[in-house]
PDB file of C-alpha atoms in Angstrom:
ATOM      1  CA  MET A 481      -1.037  -9.103  23.550  1.00 88.00           C
ATOM      2  CA  LYS A 482      -1.913 -10.550  20.168  1.00 95.00           C
ATOM      3  CA  GLU A 483       0.423  -9.529  17.319  1.00 95.00           C
ATOM      4  CA  TRP A 484      -0.024  -8.958  13.574  1.00 95.00           C
ATOM      5  CA  LYS A 485       2.851  -8.370  11.140  1.00 97.00           C
ATOM      6  CA  GLY A 486       2.375  -7.140   7.624  1.00 97.00           C
ATOM      7  CA  ALA A 487       3.730  -5.176   4.696  1.00 98.00           C
ATOM      8  CA  ALA A 488       2.475  -2.253   2.630  1.00 98.00           C
ATOM      9  CA  ALA A 489       3.470  -0.842  -0.762  1.00 98.00           C
ATOM     10  CA  ILE A 490       3.688   2.781  -1.801  1.00 97.00           C
ATOM     11  CA  CYS A 491       3.635   2.548  -5.576  1.00 97.00           C
ATOM     12  CA  VAL A 492       3.701   5.732  -7.668  1.00 94.00           C
ATOM     13  CA  ASN A 493       3.404   5.574 -11.467  1.00 93.00           C
ATOM     14  CA  ASP A 494       4.852   7.784 -14.211  1.00 89.00           C
ATOM     15  CA  LEU A 495       1.788  10.055 -14.008  1.00 91.00           C
ATOM     16  CA  ASN A 496       2.586  10.624 -10.314  1.00 91.00           C
ATOM     17  CA  GLU A 497      -0.479   8.668  -9.223  1.00 95.00           C
ATOM     18  CA  VAL A 498      -0.453   6.390  -6.188  1.00 96.00           C
ATOM     19  CA  LEU A 499      -1.881   2.855  -6.248  1.00 97.00           C
ATOM     20  CA  VAL A 500      -4.635   2.576  -3.613  1.00 97.00           C
ATOM     21  CA  VAL A 501      -7.369   0.156  -2.571  1.00 96.00           C
ATOM     22  CA  ARG A 502     -10.777   0.412  -0.901  1.00 95.00           C
ATOM     23  CA  GLY A 503     -12.127  -2.329   1.327  1.00 89.00           C
ATOM     24  CA  VAL A 504     -15.472  -4.069   0.892  1.00 90.00           C
ATOM     25  CA  GLY A 505     -18.274  -1.869   2.220  1.00 90.00           C
ATOM     26  CA  ALA A 506     -15.804   0.857   3.261  1.00 89.00           C
ATOM     27  CA  ASP A 507     -15.431   4.430   2.084  1.00 92.00           C
ATOM     28  CA  THR A 508     -11.793   4.700   3.167  1.00 94.00           C
ATOM     29  CA  TRP A 509      -8.760   4.140   0.964  1.00 95.00           C
ATOM     30  CA  SER A 510      -5.241   2.915   1.738  1.00 95.00           C
ATOM     31  CA  VAL A 511      -2.134   1.648  -0.003  1.00 96.00           C
ATOM     32  CA  PRO A 512      -2.149  -2.128  -0.694  1.00 96.00           C
ATOM     33  CA  SER A 513      -1.102  -4.132   2.358  1.00 96.00           C
ATOM     34  CA  GLY A 514      -1.604  -7.422   4.131  1.00 95.00           C
ATOM     35  CA  GLY A 515      -0.339  -9.969   6.589  1.00 96.00           C
ATOM     36  CA  ILE A 516       2.953 -11.802   6.354  1.00 97.00           C
ATOM     37  CA  GLU A 517       2.419 -15.543   5.881  1.00 96.00           C
ATOM     38  CA  PRO A 518       4.611 -18.188   7.595  1.00 96.00           C
ATOM     39  CA  GLY A 519       8.027 -18.448   5.917  1.00 97.00           C
ATOM     40  CA  GLU A 520       7.491 -15.227   3.951  1.00 98.00           C
ATOM     41  CA  THR A 521       9.717 -12.143   4.157  1.00 98.00           C
ATOM     42  CA  PRO A 522       8.138  -8.687   4.433  1.00 98.00           C
ATOM     43  CA  GLU A 523       9.321  -7.998   0.862  1.00 98.00           C
ATOM     44  CA  GLU A 524       7.672 -11.177  -0.479  1.00 98.00           C
ATOM     45  CA  CYS A 525       4.476 -10.312   1.388  1.00 98.00           C
ATOM     46  CA  CYS A 526       4.449  -6.812  -0.097  1.00 98.00           C
ATOM     47  CA  ILE A 527       4.810  -8.090  -3.674  1.00 98.00           C
ATOM     48  CA  ARG A 528       2.138 -10.795  -3.169  1.00 96.00           C
ATOM     49  CA  GLU A 529      -0.371  -8.484  -1.505  1.00 95.00           C
ATOM     50  CA  VAL A 530      -0.092  -5.833  -4.238  1.00 96.00           C
ATOM     51  CA  GLU A 531      -0.764  -8.451  -6.906  1.00 95.00           C
ATOM     52  CA  GLU A 532      -3.683  -9.989  -5.002  1.00 93.00           C
ATOM     53  CA  GLU A 533      -5.315  -6.677  -4.153  1.00 93.00           C
ATOM     54  CA  THR A 534      -4.682  -4.773  -7.402  1.00 95.00           C
ATOM     55  CA  GLY A 535      -3.582  -7.173 -10.163  1.00 94.00           C
ATOM     56  CA  CYS A 536      -0.360  -5.192 -10.571  1.00 96.00           C
ATOM     57  CA  LYS A 537       3.051  -6.856 -10.458  1.00 97.00           C
ATOM     58  CA  VAL A 538       5.666  -4.795  -8.615  1.00 97.00           C
ATOM     59  CA  ARG A 539       9.280  -4.865  -7.582  1.00 97.00           C
ATOM     60  CA  ILE A 540      10.618  -3.386  -4.367  1.00 98.00           C
ATOM     61  CA  ILE A 541      12.691  -0.232  -4.808  1.00 96.00           C
ATOM     62  CA  LYS A 542      13.555   0.245  -1.124  1.00 96.00           C
ATOM     63  CA  LYS A 543      12.367  -0.214   2.438  1.00 97.00           C
ATOM     64  CA  LEU A 544      10.874   3.005   3.799  1.00 97.00           C
ATOM     65  CA  GLN A 545       9.894   2.458   7.416  1.00 96.00           C
ATOM     66  CA  VAL A 546       8.388   0.115   9.978  1.00 97.00           C
ATOM     67  CA  LYS A 547       5.256   1.379  11.715  1.00 96.00           C
ATOM     68  CA  ASP A 548       4.362  -0.031  15.122  1.00 96.00           C
ATOM     69  CA  THR A 549       0.915   0.684  16.522  1.00 93.00           C
ATOM     70  CA  VAL A 550      -1.868  -0.917  18.531  1.00 93.00           C
ATOM     71  CA  ILE A 551      -5.243  -1.386  16.820  1.00 88.00           C
ATOM     72  CA  GLN A 552      -8.131  -2.774  18.844  1.00 91.00           C
ATOM     73  CA  GLY A 553      -5.750  -4.315  21.378  1.00 94.00           C
ATOM     74  CA  ILE A 554      -3.533  -5.951  18.718  1.00 95.00           C
ATOM     75  CA  LYS A 555       0.154  -4.989  18.337  1.00 97.00           C
ATOM     76  CA  VAL A 556       0.486  -4.172  14.637  1.00 95.00           C
ATOM     77  CA  THR A 557       3.873  -4.004  12.876  1.00 97.00           C
ATOM     78  CA  THR A 558       3.775  -2.911   9.223  1.00 97.00           C
ATOM     79  CA  HIS A 559       6.820  -2.810   6.934  1.00 98.00           C
ATOM     80  CA  TYR A 560       6.471  -0.081   4.282  1.00 97.00           C
ATOM     81  CA  PHE A 561       8.198  -0.349   0.923  1.00 98.00           C
ATOM     82  CA  GLU A 562       8.488   1.857  -2.113  1.00 97.00           C
ATOM     83  CA  ALA A 563       7.479  -0.292  -5.067  1.00 97.00           C
ATOM     84  CA  GLU A 564       7.453   0.089  -8.842  1.00 96.00           C
ATOM     85  CA  LYS A 565       4.877  -1.434 -11.171  1.00 96.00           C
ATOM     86  CA  THR A 566       6.480  -3.922 -13.563  1.00 96.00           C
ATOM     87  CA  GLY A 567       3.375  -5.449 -15.153  1.00 94.00           C
ATOM     88  CA  GLY A 568      -0.247  -6.448 -14.820  1.00 91.00           C
ATOM     89  CA  GLU A 569      -3.391  -4.359 -14.952  1.00 87.00           C
ATOM     90  CA  ILE A 570      -5.818  -3.269 -12.260  1.00 89.00           C
ATOM     91  CA  VAL A 571      -7.968  -6.238 -11.372  1.00 81.00           C
ATOM     92  CA  VAL A 572      -9.017  -7.173  -7.837  1.00 81.00           C
ATOM     93  CA  ASN A 573      -8.308 -10.851  -7.149  1.00 77.00           C
ATOM     94  CA  ASP A 574      -8.129 -10.758  -3.354  1.00 73.00           C
ATOM     95  CA  PRO A 575      -8.442 -14.310  -1.950  1.00 71.00           C
ATOM     96  CA  ASP A 576      -9.524 -12.840   1.403  1.00 74.00           C
ATOM     97  CA  LEU A 577     -12.366 -10.935  -0.329  1.00 76.00           C
ATOM     98  CA  ASN A 578     -11.510  -7.776   1.627  1.00 83.00           C
ATOM     99  CA  ILE A 579     -10.863  -5.450  -1.335  1.00 87.00           C
ATOM    100  CA  GLU A 580     -13.693  -3.957  -3.375  1.00 91.00           C
ATOM    101  CA  GLU A 581     -11.808  -1.518  -5.592  1.00 93.00           C
ATOM    102  CA  ALA A 582      -8.259  -0.693  -6.669  1.00 94.00           C
ATOM    103  CA  SER A 583      -7.309   2.479  -8.490  1.00 96.00           C
ATOM    104  CA  TRP A 584      -4.555   4.923  -9.401  1.00 97.00           C
ATOM    105  CA  LYS A 585      -5.231   8.323  -7.757  1.00 96.00           C
ATOM    106  CA  SER A 586      -3.363  11.586  -8.104  1.00 95.00           C
ATOM    107  CA  ILE A 587      -1.867  12.813  -4.837  1.00 92.00           C
ATOM    108  CA  GLU A 588      -4.329  15.709  -4.799  1.00 92.00           C
ATOM    109  CA  GLU A 589      -7.276  13.360  -5.356  1.00 94.00           C
ATOM    110  CA  TYR A 590      -6.027  10.892  -2.724  1.00 93.00           C
ATOM    111  CA  LYS A 591      -5.531  13.746  -0.254  1.00 92.00           C
ATOM    112  CA  SER A 592      -9.230  14.629  -0.589  1.00 93.00           C
ATOM    113  CA  LEU A 593     -10.476  11.045  -0.072  1.00 93.00           C
ATOM    114  CA  ALA A 594     -11.258   9.435   3.271  1.00 93.00           C
ATOM    115  CA  GLN A 595      -8.076   7.567   4.222  1.00 93.00           C
ATOM    116  CA  MET A 596      -7.942   4.465   6.401  1.00 90.00           C
ATOM    117  CA  TYR A 597      -4.503   5.500   7.712  1.00 89.00           C
ATOM    118  CA  PRO A 598      -4.224   9.302   7.385  1.00 92.00           C
ATOM    119  CA  GLU A 599      -0.909   9.161   9.278  1.00 92.00           C
ATOM    120  CA  ASP A 600       0.564   7.489   6.157  1.00 93.00           C
ATOM    121  CA  PHE A 601      -0.195  10.449   3.869  1.00 94.00           C
ATOM    122  CA  PRO A 602       2.999  12.462   4.584  1.00 94.00           C
ATOM    123  CA  LEU A 603       5.133   9.455   3.571  1.00 94.00           C
ATOM    124  CA  ILE A 604       3.018   8.801   0.446  1.00 93.00           C
ATOM    125  CA  HIS A 605       3.230  12.501  -0.487  1.00 92.00           C
ATOM    126  CA  LYS A 606       7.013  12.499   0.043  1.00 92.00           C
ATOM    127  CA  ILE A 607       7.494   9.457  -2.240  1.00 92.00           C
ATOM    128  CA  ALA A 608       5.298  11.022  -4.936  1.00 89.00           C
ATOM    129  CA  SER A 609       7.181  14.332  -4.660  1.00 87.00           C
ATOM    130  CA  LEU A 610      10.550  12.608  -4.971  1.00 82.00           C
ATOM    131  CA  ARG A 611       9.288  10.553  -7.901  1.00 72.00           C
ATOM    132  CA  LYS A 612       8.053  13.698  -9.640  1.00 62.00           C
ATOM    133  CA  THR A 613      11.486  15.336  -9.466  1.00 59.00           C
ATOM    134  CA  ILE A 614      13.163  12.237 -10.962  1.00 54.00           C
ATOM    135  CA  THR A 615      10.857  11.782 -13.968  1.00 46.00           C
TER     136      THR A 615
END
């Protein structure tokens, strides 16, 4: 079976909004993510993909989980990280030309949008809830 390994970032700002992206020609949203390149760690991939897809620079706060699934016959392993924005502004500069829009969305707004990976919402909601109690 073919395999794909990647990383995804759950990034919540001080307004308790989550950083999300929408693919070209799609109406579904997800957290920034992408494939791990040769010689790259999951953490390095996460940081690079967020910057490419959203223009935002981030640092990893902690590893959250690894999700294993099969999508269209491909074994998919995604490393999820909690990330914090350290700089940059929203600007899509995706070299793969897969991302059409990046945005900060409140948890309530994101909950109401079509989500590419609805199984990720409980984790995103948990991170936002924890973040809210800290700030």
